[in-house]
Amino acid sequence: MSTRRTALPGVGTRYDFATRGGRRLSVVVHQDGRRFLGFYSADDPDACQESVPLEPDEATELARLVTPSPLDGVPADGLDLVTGHLPLDARSPYGGRPLGDTRARTRTGASIVAVLRRTSAHPAPGPDFRLAIGDTLIAVGTREGVDTLAAIIAGG
């Protein structure tokens, strides 16, 4: 399988690939961060059959769901632990604030075990670690705890 990259001047970049089953897919990454997922016929690779617009956070979640990961559910002594990738976007009240302000473990029982930033990873961040818009928090806990933490981080 190979991916073909095509610059779209004034728009962004289009990435095309075909599955082993013959389905043709494209992802158009706009300059403003929006993405479109398109489905094409093998008979006519220029005729889009279906298009799904995705906001940046939706594209991130879709990527998380389709990326094979051994960390999605880790059984430990009969307990089901999960990991969550929690994006910190502009709606979050925690941008620019210390991690300790989230009170994640106290409020949810879930732990933030790492913070991914555009150019770096920060494992085991302490309570004084300053969060930034665009960070992705890696949390471990029960499904309920991680889901509750995701809502807190999102500003819910």
PDB file of C-alpha atoms in Angstrom:
ATOM      1  CA  MET A   1       0.000   0.000   0.000  1.00  0.00           C
ATOM      2  CA  SER A   2       1.353   3.421  -0.879  1.00  0.00           C
ATOM      3  CA  THR A   3       0.104   6.892  -0.164  1.00  0.00           C
ATOM      4  CA  ARG A   4       0.176   9.622  -2.776  1.00  0.00           C
ATOM      5  CA  ARG A   5       0.523  13.210  -1.583  1.00  0.00           C
ATOM      6  CA  THR A   6      -0.800  16.087  -3.695  1.00  0.00           C
ATOM      7  CA  ALA A   7      -0.400  19.764  -2.821  1.00  0.00           C
ATOM      8  CA  LEU A   8      -3.617  21.747  -3.187  1.00  0.00           C
ATOM      9  CA  PRO A   9      -2.485  25.390  -3.506  1.00  0.00           C
ATOM     10  CA  GLY A  10      -4.533  27.701  -1.310  1.00  0.00           C
ATOM     11  CA  VAL A  11      -6.331  24.726   0.271  1.00  0.00           C
ATOM     12  CA  GLY A  12      -3.877  22.282   1.851  1.00  0.00           C
ATOM     13  CA  THR A  13      -2.747  18.745   1.002  1.00  0.00           C
ATOM     14  CA  ARG A  14      -4.563  15.667  -0.274  1.00  0.00           C
ATOM     15  CA  TYR A  15      -3.424  12.159   0.679  1.00  0.00           C
ATOM     16  CA  ASP A  16      -4.737   9.247  -1.428  1.00  0.00           C
ATOM     17  CA  PHE A  17      -4.404   5.516  -0.879  1.00  0.00           C
ATOM     18  CA  ALA A  18      -6.117   2.279  -1.853  1.00  0.00           C
ATOM     19  CA  THR A  19      -6.921  -0.537   0.539  1.00  0.00           C
ATOM     20  CA  ARG A  20      -6.027  -4.129  -0.261  1.00  0.00           C
ATOM     21  CA  GLY A  21      -9.738  -4.640  -0.883  1.00  0.00           C
ATOM     22  CA  GLY A  22      -9.665  -2.053  -3.670  1.00  0.00           C
ATOM     23  CA  ARG A  23     -11.377   0.835  -1.821  1.00  0.00           C
ATOM     24  CA  ARG A  24      -9.885   4.249  -2.550  1.00  0.00           C
ATOM     25  CA  LEU A  25      -9.682   6.761   0.296  1.00  0.00           C
ATOM     26  CA  SER A  26      -8.491  10.347   0.464  1.00  0.00           C
ATOM     27  CA  VAL A  27      -7.841  12.694   3.329  1.00  0.00           C
ATOM     28  CA  VAL A  28      -7.723  16.399   2.516  1.00  0.00           C
ATOM     29  CA  VAL A  29      -5.893  18.378   5.201  1.00  0.00           C
ATOM     30  CA  HIS A  30      -6.878  22.040   4.953  1.00  0.00           C
ATOM     31  CA  GLN A  31      -4.499  24.805   5.997  1.00  0.00           C
ATOM     32  CA  ASP A  32      -6.835  25.738   8.877  1.00  0.00           C
ATOM     33  CA  GLY A  33      -6.684  22.204  10.331  1.00  0.00           C
ATOM     34  CA  ARG A  34     -10.015  20.901   9.019  1.00  0.00           C
ATOM     35  CA  ARG A  35      -9.976  17.541   7.304  1.00  0.00           C
ATOM     36  CA  PHE A  36     -12.216  15.724   4.867  1.00  0.00           C
ATOM     37  CA  LEU A  37     -12.309  11.966   4.505  1.00  0.00           C
ATOM     38  CA  GLY A  38     -13.389  10.969   0.993  1.00  0.00           C
ATOM     39  CA  PHE A  39     -14.367   7.627  -0.546  1.00  0.00           C
ATOM     40  CA  TYR A  40     -13.835   6.923  -4.233  1.00  0.00           C
ATOM     41  CA  SER A  41     -14.741   4.227  -6.746  1.00  0.00           C
ATOM     42  CA  ALA A  42     -11.896   2.126  -8.131  1.00  0.00           C
ATOM     43  CA  ASP A  43     -13.487   2.674 -11.571  1.00  0.00           C
ATOM     44  CA  ASP A  44     -13.309   6.478 -11.347  1.00  0.00           C
ATOM     45  CA  PRO A  45     -10.726   7.776  -8.880  1.00  0.00           C
ATOM     46  CA  ASP A  46     -11.804  11.367  -9.543  1.00  0.00           C
ATOM     47  CA  ALA A  47     -15.478  10.945  -8.593  1.00  0.00           C
ATOM     48  CA  CYS A  48     -15.974  11.237  -4.855  1.00  0.00           C
ATOM     49  CA  GLN A  49     -18.787   8.939  -3.683  1.00  0.00           C
ATOM     50  CA  GLU A  50     -18.940  10.241  -0.124  1.00  0.00           C
ATOM     51  CA  SER A  51     -17.173  12.921   1.899  1.00  0.00           C
ATOM     52  CA  VAL A  52     -17.057  13.306   5.670  1.00  0.00           C
ATOM     53  CA  PRO A  53     -15.879  16.673   7.052  1.00  0.00           C
ATOM     54  CA  LEU A  54     -13.851  16.417  10.277  1.00  0.00           C
ATOM     55  CA  GLU A  55     -12.827  19.147  12.704  1.00  0.00           C
ATOM     56  CA  PRO A  56      -9.263  18.787  14.072  1.00  0.00           C
ATOM     57  CA  ASP A  57     -10.397  17.151  17.327  1.00  0.00           C
ATOM     58  CA  GLU A  58     -12.654  14.747  15.405  1.00  0.00           C
ATOM     59  CA  ALA A  59      -9.753  13.792  13.120  1.00  0.00           C
ATOM     60  CA  THR A  60      -7.601  13.180  16.205  1.00  0.00           C
ATOM     61  CA  GLU A  61     -10.245  10.923  17.725  1.00  0.00           C
ATOM     62  CA  LEU A  62     -10.712   9.028  14.455  1.00  0.00           C
ATOM     63  CA  ALA A  63      -6.949   8.521  14.225  1.00  0.00           C
ATOM     64  CA  ARG A  64      -6.916   7.237  17.810  1.00  0.00           C
ATOM     65  CA  LEU A  65      -9.692   4.774  17.029  1.00  0.00           C
ATOM     66  CA  VAL A  66      -8.085   3.338  13.906  1.00  0.00           C
ATOM     67  CA  THR A  67      -4.511   3.232  15.241  1.00  0.00           C
ATOM     68  CA  PRO A  68      -3.698  -0.243  16.577  1.00  0.00           C
ATOM     69  CA  SER A  69      -2.711   0.206  20.203  1.00  0.00           C
ATOM     70  CA  PRO A  70      -2.038  -2.409  22.856  1.00  0.00           C
ATOM     71  CA  LEU A  71      -2.923   0.158  25.542  1.00  0.00           C
ATOM     72  CA  ASP A  72      -6.650   0.511  24.785  1.00  0.00           C
ATOM     73  CA  GLY A  73      -7.648  -1.901  27.535  1.00  0.00           C
ATOM     74  CA  VAL A  74      -5.208  -3.480  29.939  1.00  0.00           C
ATOM     75  CA  PRO A  75      -6.679  -6.065  32.303  1.00  0.00           C
ATOM     76  CA  ALA A  76      -4.906  -5.937  35.665  1.00  0.00           C
ATOM     77  CA  ASP A  77      -5.914  -8.301  38.473  1.00  0.00           C
ATOM     78  CA  GLY A  78      -9.492  -8.481  37.254  1.00  0.00           C
ATOM     79  CA  LEU A  79      -9.777  -4.706  36.840  1.00  0.00           C
ATOM     80  CA  ASP A  80     -10.242  -3.208  33.408  1.00  0.00           C
ATOM     81  CA  LEU A  81      -7.855  -0.308  33.019  1.00  0.00           C
ATOM     82  CA  VAL A  82      -7.971   1.863  29.938  1.00  0.00           C
ATOM     83  CA  THR A  83      -5.839   4.614  28.516  1.00  0.00           C
ATOM     84  CA  GLY A  84      -7.258   7.753  27.041  1.00  0.00           C
ATOM     85  CA  HIS A  85      -5.760  10.379  24.769  1.00  0.00           C
ATOM     86  CA  LEU A  86      -7.410  13.601  25.933  1.00  0.00           C
ATOM     87  CA  PRO A  87      -6.898  16.643  23.690  1.00  0.00           C
ATOM     88  CA  LEU A  88      -6.605  19.996  25.427  1.00  0.00           C
ATOM     89  CA  ASP A  89      -8.273  22.412  23.016  1.00  0.00           C
ATOM     90  CA  ALA A  90      -9.179  26.085  23.182  1.00  0.00           C
ATOM     91  CA  ARG A  91     -12.442  25.345  25.047  1.00  0.00           C
ATOM     92  CA  SER A  92     -10.582  23.774  27.971  1.00  0.00           C
ATOM     93  CA  PRO A  93     -10.239  25.884  31.114  1.00  0.00           C
ATOM     94  CA  TYR A  94      -6.800  24.339  31.760  1.00  0.00           C
ATOM     95  CA  GLY A  95      -4.713  25.863  28.953  1.00  0.00           C
ATOM     96  CA  GLY A  96      -1.751  27.682  30.535  1.00  0.00           C
ATOM     97  CA  ARG A  97      -2.528  26.291  33.980  1.00  0.00           C
ATOM     98  CA  PRO A  98      -0.569  23.799  36.084  1.00  0.00           C
ATOM     99  CA  LEU A  99      -1.551  20.142  35.785  1.00  0.00           C
ATOM    100  CA  GLY A 100      -2.311  20.071  39.516  1.00  0.00           C
ATOM    101  CA  ASP A 101      -5.233  22.448  38.954  1.00  0.00           C
ATOM    102  CA  THR A 102      -7.117  19.604  37.248  1.00  0.00           C
ATOM    103  CA  ARG A 103      -7.113  17.562  40.489  1.00  0.00           C
ATOM    104  CA  ALA A 104      -7.505  14.607  38.084  1.00  0.00           C
ATOM    105  CA  ARG A 105      -6.673  11.743  40.434  1.00  0.00           C
ATOM    106  CA  THR A 106      -8.658  13.188  43.337  1.00  0.00           C
ATOM    107  CA  ARG A 107     -11.755  13.900  41.231  1.00  0.00           C
ATOM    108  CA  THR A 108     -11.766  10.818  38.968  1.00  0.00           C
ATOM    109  CA  GLY A 109      -9.265   8.222  40.195  1.00  0.00           C
ATOM    110  CA  ALA A 110      -7.584   8.423  36.771  1.00  0.00           C
ATOM    111  CA  SER A 111      -3.934   9.442  36.479  1.00  0.00           C
ATOM    112  CA  ILE A 112      -2.351  11.637  33.826  1.00  0.00           C
ATOM    113  CA  VAL A 113       0.791   9.666  33.026  1.00  0.00           C
ATOM    114  CA  ALA A 114       2.167  11.753  30.146  1.00  0.00           C
ATOM    115  CA  VAL A 115       1.572  14.902  28.146  1.00  0.00           C
ATOM    116  CA  LEU A 116       2.255  14.936  24.416  1.00  0.00           C
ATOM    117  CA  ARG A 117       3.173  18.259  22.895  1.00  0.00           C
ATOM    118  CA  ARG A 118       3.656  18.949  19.204  1.00  0.00           C
ATOM    119  CA  THR A 119       7.428  18.417  19.350  1.00  0.00           C
ATOM    120  CA  SER A 120       7.972  16.510  22.573  1.00  0.00           C
ATOM    121  CA  ALA A 121       6.624  14.042  25.102  1.00  0.00           C
ATOM    122  CA  HIS A 122       6.602  14.659  28.845  1.00  0.00           C
ATOM    123  CA  PRO A 123       6.307  11.398  30.814  1.00  0.00           C
ATOM    124  CA  ALA A 124       5.166  11.496  34.446  1.00  0.00           C
ATOM    125  CA  PRO A 125       4.460  15.238  34.603  1.00  0.00           C
ATOM    126  CA  GLY A 126       4.296  16.713  38.087  1.00  0.00           C
ATOM    127  CA  PRO A 127       1.560  18.989  39.447  1.00  0.00           C
ATOM    128  CA  ASP A 128       3.551  22.122  38.484  1.00  0.00           C
ATOM    129  CA  PHE A 129       3.758  21.119  34.799  1.00  0.00           C
ATOM    130  CA  ARG A 130       2.055  23.866  32.738  1.00  0.00           C
ATOM    131  CA  LEU A 131      -0.493  22.630  30.227  1.00  0.00           C
ATOM    132  CA  ALA A 132      -0.822  24.280  26.812  1.00  0.00           C
ATOM    133  CA  ILE A 133      -3.594  24.396  24.241  1.00  0.00           C
ATOM    134  CA  GLY A 134      -2.871  21.614  21.733  1.00  0.00           C
ATOM    135  CA  ASP A 135      -1.436  19.218  24.334  1.00  0.00           C
ATOM    136  CA  THR A 136      -2.717  15.656  24.478  1.00  0.00           C
ATOM    137  CA  LEU A 137      -2.968  14.212  27.984  1.00  0.00           C
ATOM    138  CA  ILE A 138      -2.439  10.467  28.341  1.00  0.00           C
ATOM    139  CA  ALA A 139      -4.610   9.171  31.186  1.00  0.00           C
ATOM    140  CA  VAL A 140      -4.884   5.735  32.778  1.00  0.00           C
ATOM    141  CA  GLY A 141      -7.785   4.578  34.920  1.00  0.00           C
ATOM    142  CA  THR A 142     -11.148   2.902  34.808  1.00  0.00           C
ATOM    143  CA  ARG A 143     -13.350   3.631  31.784  1.00  0.00           C
ATOM    144  CA  GLU A 144     -15.598   5.761  33.997  1.00  0.00           C
ATOM    145  CA  GLY A 145     -12.663   7.670  35.477  1.00  0.00           C
ATOM    146  CA  VAL A 146     -11.039   8.405  32.120  1.00  0.00           C
ATOM    147  CA  ASP A 147     -14.388   9.430  30.577  1.00  0.00           C
ATOM    148  CA  THR A 148     -15.068  11.765  33.519  1.00  0.00           C
ATOM    149  CA  LEU A 149     -11.576  13.241  33.221  1.00  0.00           C
ATOM    150  CA  ALA A 150     -12.102  13.803  29.483  1.00  0.00           C
ATOM    151  CA  ALA A 151     -15.242  15.825  30.275  1.00  0.00           C
ATOM    152  CA  ILE A 152     -13.391  17.842  32.924  1.00  0.00           C
ATOM    153  CA  ILE A 153     -10.472  18.611  30.594  1.00  0.00           C
ATOM    154  CA  ALA A 154     -12.918  19.595  27.846  1.00  0.00           C
ATOM    155  CA  GLY A 155     -14.539  22.079  30.203  1.00  0.00           C
ATOM    156  CA  GLY A 156     -17.682  20.071  30.957  1.00  0.00           C
TER     157      GLY A 156
END
